[in-house]
Amino acid sequence: MHKHPTAKEGVSSTGKPMHYSAGALVKKEEKYLLIDRAHPPYGFAGPAGHIDEGESPEEAVKREVREETGLTITSCKLLEKEEISNNVCTTGMTIHYWYLFECAVSGDVKQNKRETKSIGWYTPSEIKKLKLEPVWEYWFKKLKIM
């Protein structure tokens, strides 16, 4: 996630401040699109980022996928929404309310070198061997992908 001065803030179930995040699970054939993040939190992750003030989760996930992969989302379906603690971002915020979407995309992958060290398609067995960003390890386990 990149730092947005306008990241939407809220209050968590424990009364602490939190940010809102949107992420995309992009699957083609039996592979998932992952980026190796160039900024903390490090690790392999699906395209994701903060939801800006005044932006819907759907608008945020479309923007993040476009910024991080060059792809255009053609359809997205909400898979999960959940408050996640111990999910630290570059701003130091430790709680995020996540919206995870399953997305179909069009276009060609274009690596954003400012945001990513690499970008690629990975099978579930390859994903198990990667060092994932912790929140994505959580999602992949919860969704029984790994």
mmCIF file of C-alpha atoms in Angstrom:
data_model
loop_
_atom_site.group_PDB
_atom_site.id
_atom_site.type_symbol
_atom_site.label_atom_id
_atom_site.label_comp_id
_atom_site.label_asym_id
_atom_site.label_seq_id
_atom_site.Cartn_x
_atom_site.Cartn_y
_atom_site.Cartn_z
ATOM 1 C CA MET A 1 0.000 0.000 0.000
ATOM 2 C CA HIS A 2 1.284 3.431 -0.791
ATOM 3 C CA LYS A 3 0.860 6.335 1.544
ATOM 4 C CA HIS A 4 -2.150 8.503 0.894
ATOM 5 C CA PRO A 5 -2.612 11.668 2.896
ATOM 6 C CA THR A 6 -6.307 11.088 2.253
ATOM 7 C CA ALA A 7 -6.518 7.456 3.404
ATOM 8 C CA LYS A 8 -9.980 6.891 4.815
ATOM 9 C CA GLU A 9 -9.830 6.540 8.590
ATOM 10 C CA GLY A 10 -12.308 5.021 10.980
ATOM 11 C CA VAL A 11 -12.520 3.559 14.463
ATOM 12 C CA SER A 12 -11.974 -0.169 15.039
ATOM 13 C CA SER A 13 -14.127 -2.449 17.180
ATOM 14 C CA THR A 14 -11.578 -1.887 19.986
ATOM 15 C CA GLY A 15 -11.909 1.910 19.723
ATOM 16 C CA LYS A 16 -8.513 2.386 18.043
ATOM 17 C CA PRO A 17 -8.018 4.274 14.782
ATOM 18 C CA MET A 18 -7.911 2.192 11.597
ATOM 19 C CA HIS A 19 -7.560 2.554 7.846
ATOM 20 C CA TYR A 20 -9.691 0.925 5.171
ATOM 21 C CA SER A 21 -8.055 -1.234 2.504
ATOM 22 C CA ALA A 22 -9.178 -2.943 -0.682
ATOM 23 C CA GLY A 23 -7.419 -5.896 -2.298
ATOM 24 C CA ALA A 24 -7.835 -7.906 -5.483
ATOM 25 C CA LEU A 25 -7.610 -11.644 -5.910
ATOM 26 C CA VAL A 26 -6.923 -11.923 -9.643
ATOM 27 C CA LYS A 27 -6.994 -15.477 -11.002
ATOM 28 C CA LYS A 28 -6.277 -16.654 -14.549
ATOM 29 C CA GLU A 29 -6.464 -20.349 -15.326
ATOM 30 C CA GLU A 30 -5.139 -21.792 -12.032
ATOM 31 C CA LYS A 31 -2.707 -18.984 -11.256
ATOM 32 C CA TYR A 32 -2.965 -15.864 -9.093
ATOM 33 C CA LEU A 33 -1.461 -12.463 -9.867
ATOM 34 C CA LEU A 34 0.962 -11.357 -7.146
ATOM 35 C CA ILE A 35 3.337 -8.450 -6.742
ATOM 36 C CA ASP A 36 6.508 -8.484 -4.660
ATOM 37 C CA ARG A 37 6.060 -5.249 -2.735
ATOM 38 C CA ALA A 38 8.782 -2.578 -3.020
ATOM 39 C CA HIS A 39 7.604 -0.837 0.190
ATOM 40 C CA PRO A 40 6.584 -2.077 3.649
ATOM 41 C CA PRO A 41 4.826 -4.268 4.460
ATOM 42 C CA TYR A 42 7.166 -6.405 2.353
ATOM 43 C CA GLY A 43 6.329 -9.731 0.770
ATOM 44 C CA PHE A 44 4.240 -11.080 -2.062
ATOM 45 C CA ALA A 45 0.697 -9.751 -2.163
ATOM 46 C CA GLY A 46 -2.279 -9.263 -4.374
ATOM 47 C CA PRO A 47 -2.747 -5.748 -5.739
ATOM 48 C CA ALA A 48 -4.142 -3.705 -2.837
ATOM 49 C CA GLY A 49 -4.077 -0.391 -1.077
ATOM 50 C CA HIS A 50 -5.811 2.151 1.071
ATOM 51 C CA ILE A 51 -9.283 3.358 0.277
ATOM 52 C CA ASP A 52 -9.185 7.137 -0.101
ATOM 53 C CA GLU A 53 -11.615 9.453 1.647
ATOM 54 C CA GLY A 54 -14.782 9.638 -0.480
ATOM 55 C CA GLU A 55 -13.853 6.538 -2.503
ATOM 56 C CA SER A 56 -15.851 3.295 -2.481
ATOM 57 C CA PRO A 57 -14.067 -0.050 -1.918
ATOM 58 C CA GLU A 58 -14.823 -0.929 -5.578
ATOM 59 C CA GLU A 59 -13.298 2.336 -6.850
ATOM 60 C CA ALA A 60 -10.221 1.793 -4.654
ATOM 61 C CA VAL A 61 -9.584 -1.768 -5.837
ATOM 62 C CA LYS A 62 -9.940 -0.683 -9.490
ATOM 63 C CA ARG A 63 -7.476 2.184 -8.937
ATOM 64 C CA GLU A 64 -4.946 0.027 -7.073
ATOM 65 C CA VAL A 65 -5.032 -2.762 -9.691
ATOM 66 C CA ARG A 66 -4.506 -0.172 -12.448
ATOM 67 C CA GLU A 67 -1.652 1.562 -10.541
ATOM 68 C CA GLU A 68 0.166 -1.618 -9.504
ATOM 69 C CA THR A 69 -0.377 -3.892 -12.521
ATOM 70 C CA GLY A 70 -1.539 -1.794 -15.496
ATOM 71 C CA LEU A 71 -4.609 -4.050 -15.768
ATOM 72 C CA THR A 72 -8.233 -2.930 -15.916
ATOM 73 C CA ILE A 73 -10.813 -4.691 -13.746
ATOM 74 C CA THR A 74 -13.736 -5.822 -15.892
ATOM 75 C CA SER A 75 -15.735 -7.265 -12.990
ATOM 76 C CA CYS A 76 -15.297 -7.706 -9.268
ATOM 77 C CA LYS A 77 -17.178 -9.590 -6.592
ATOM 78 C CA LEU A 78 -16.760 -8.993 -2.858
ATOM 79 C CA LEU A 79 -15.329 -12.170 -1.275
ATOM 80 C CA GLU A 80 -14.560 -11.026 2.280
ATOM 81 C CA LYS A 81 -14.793 -7.948 4.468
ATOM 82 C CA GLU A 82 -13.157 -8.005 7.842
ATOM 83 C CA GLU A 83 -11.318 -5.928 10.431
ATOM 84 C CA ILE A 84 -7.743 -7.200 10.731
ATOM 85 C CA SER A 85 -5.396 -6.284 13.612
ATOM 86 C CA ASN A 86 -1.577 -6.454 13.491
ATOM 87 C CA ASN A 87 -1.776 -5.320 9.851
ATOM 88 C CA VAL A 88 0.819 -2.526 9.793
ATOM 89 C CA CYS A 89 1.088 -0.115 6.874
ATOM 90 C CA THR A 90 3.638 2.550 5.926
ATOM 91 C CA THR A 91 1.780 5.152 8.002
ATOM 92 C CA GLY A 92 2.176 3.023 11.148
ATOM 93 C CA MET A 93 -1.546 2.246 11.381
ATOM 94 C CA THR A 94 -1.947 -1.273 12.812
ATOM 95 C CA ILE A 95 -5.626 -2.025 12.136
ATOM 96 C CA HIS A 96 -7.267 -2.159 8.718
ATOM 97 C CA TYR A 97 -10.807 -2.929 7.643
ATOM 98 C CA TRP A 98 -10.312 -5.014 4.502
ATOM 99 C CA TYR A 99 -12.510 -5.519 1.465
ATOM 100 C CA LEU A 100 -11.208 -8.452 -0.586
ATOM 101 C CA PHE A 101 -12.536 -8.777 -4.120
ATOM 102 C CA GLU A 102 -12.295 -11.553 -6.687
ATOM 103 C CA CYS A 103 -11.577 -9.697 -9.920
ATOM 104 C CA ALA A 104 -11.552 -10.371 -13.644
ATOM 105 C CA VAL A 105 -9.147 -8.178 -15.596
ATOM 106 C CA SER A 106 -8.252 -7.138 -19.121
ATOM 107 C CA GLY A 107 -5.117 -5.666 -20.664
ATOM 108 C CA ASP A 108 -1.438 -6.493 -20.342
ATOM 109 C CA VAL A 109 0.534 -6.582 -17.109
ATOM 110 C CA LYS A 110 2.834 -3.572 -16.778
ATOM 111 C CA GLN A 111 5.143 -3.600 -13.781
ATOM 112 C CA ASN A 112 5.100 -0.411 -11.709
ATOM 113 C CA LYS A 113 8.741 -0.351 -10.574
ATOM 114 C CA ARG A 114 7.979 2.313 -7.945
ATOM 115 C CA GLU A 115 5.502 -0.020 -6.192
ATOM 116 C CA THR A 116 6.760 -3.509 -7.044
ATOM 117 C CA LYS A 117 10.011 -5.484 -7.210
ATOM 118 C CA SER A 118 8.329 -8.015 -9.489
ATOM 119 C CA ILE A 119 4.911 -9.098 -10.715
ATOM 120 C CA GLY A 120 3.812 -12.523 -11.897
ATOM 121 C CA TRP A 121 1.307 -15.356 -11.978
ATOM 122 C CA TYR A 122 1.683 -18.108 -9.357
ATOM 123 C CA THR A 123 0.030 -21.466 -8.729
ATOM 124 C CA PRO A 124 -1.164 -22.329 -5.200
ATOM 125 C CA SER A 125 1.835 -24.687 -4.777
ATOM 126 C CA GLU A 126 4.227 -21.873 -5.794
ATOM 127 C CA ILE A 127 2.436 -19.438 -3.454
ATOM 128 C CA LYS A 128 3.110 -21.792 -0.516
ATOM 129 C CA LYS A 129 6.875 -21.300 -1.096
ATOM 130 C CA LEU A 130 6.782 -17.487 -1.294
ATOM 131 C CA LYS A 131 7.336 -15.050 1.554
ATOM 132 C CA LEU A 132 3.898 -13.485 1.603
ATOM 133 C CA GLU A 133 2.885 -10.180 3.120
ATOM 134 C CA PRO A 134 1.257 -11.374 6.390
ATOM 135 C CA VAL A 135 -2.267 -10.219 5.554
ATOM 136 C CA TRP A 136 -2.118 -12.088 2.221
ATOM 137 C CA GLU A 137 -0.894 -15.239 3.942
ATOM 138 C CA TYR A 138 -3.987 -14.876 6.122
ATOM 139 C CA TRP A 139 -6.295 -14.473 3.084
ATOM 140 C CA PHE A 140 -4.761 -17.393 1.168
ATOM 141 C CA LYS A 141 -5.161 -19.675 4.212
ATOM 142 C CA LYS A 142 -8.693 -18.451 4.946
ATOM 143 C CA LEU A 143 -9.727 -19.034 1.308
ATOM 144 C CA LYS A 144 -8.001 -22.464 1.367
ATOM 145 C CA ILE A 145 -5.718 -21.519 -1.543
ATOM 146 C CA MET A 146 -2.737 -22.652 0.580
#
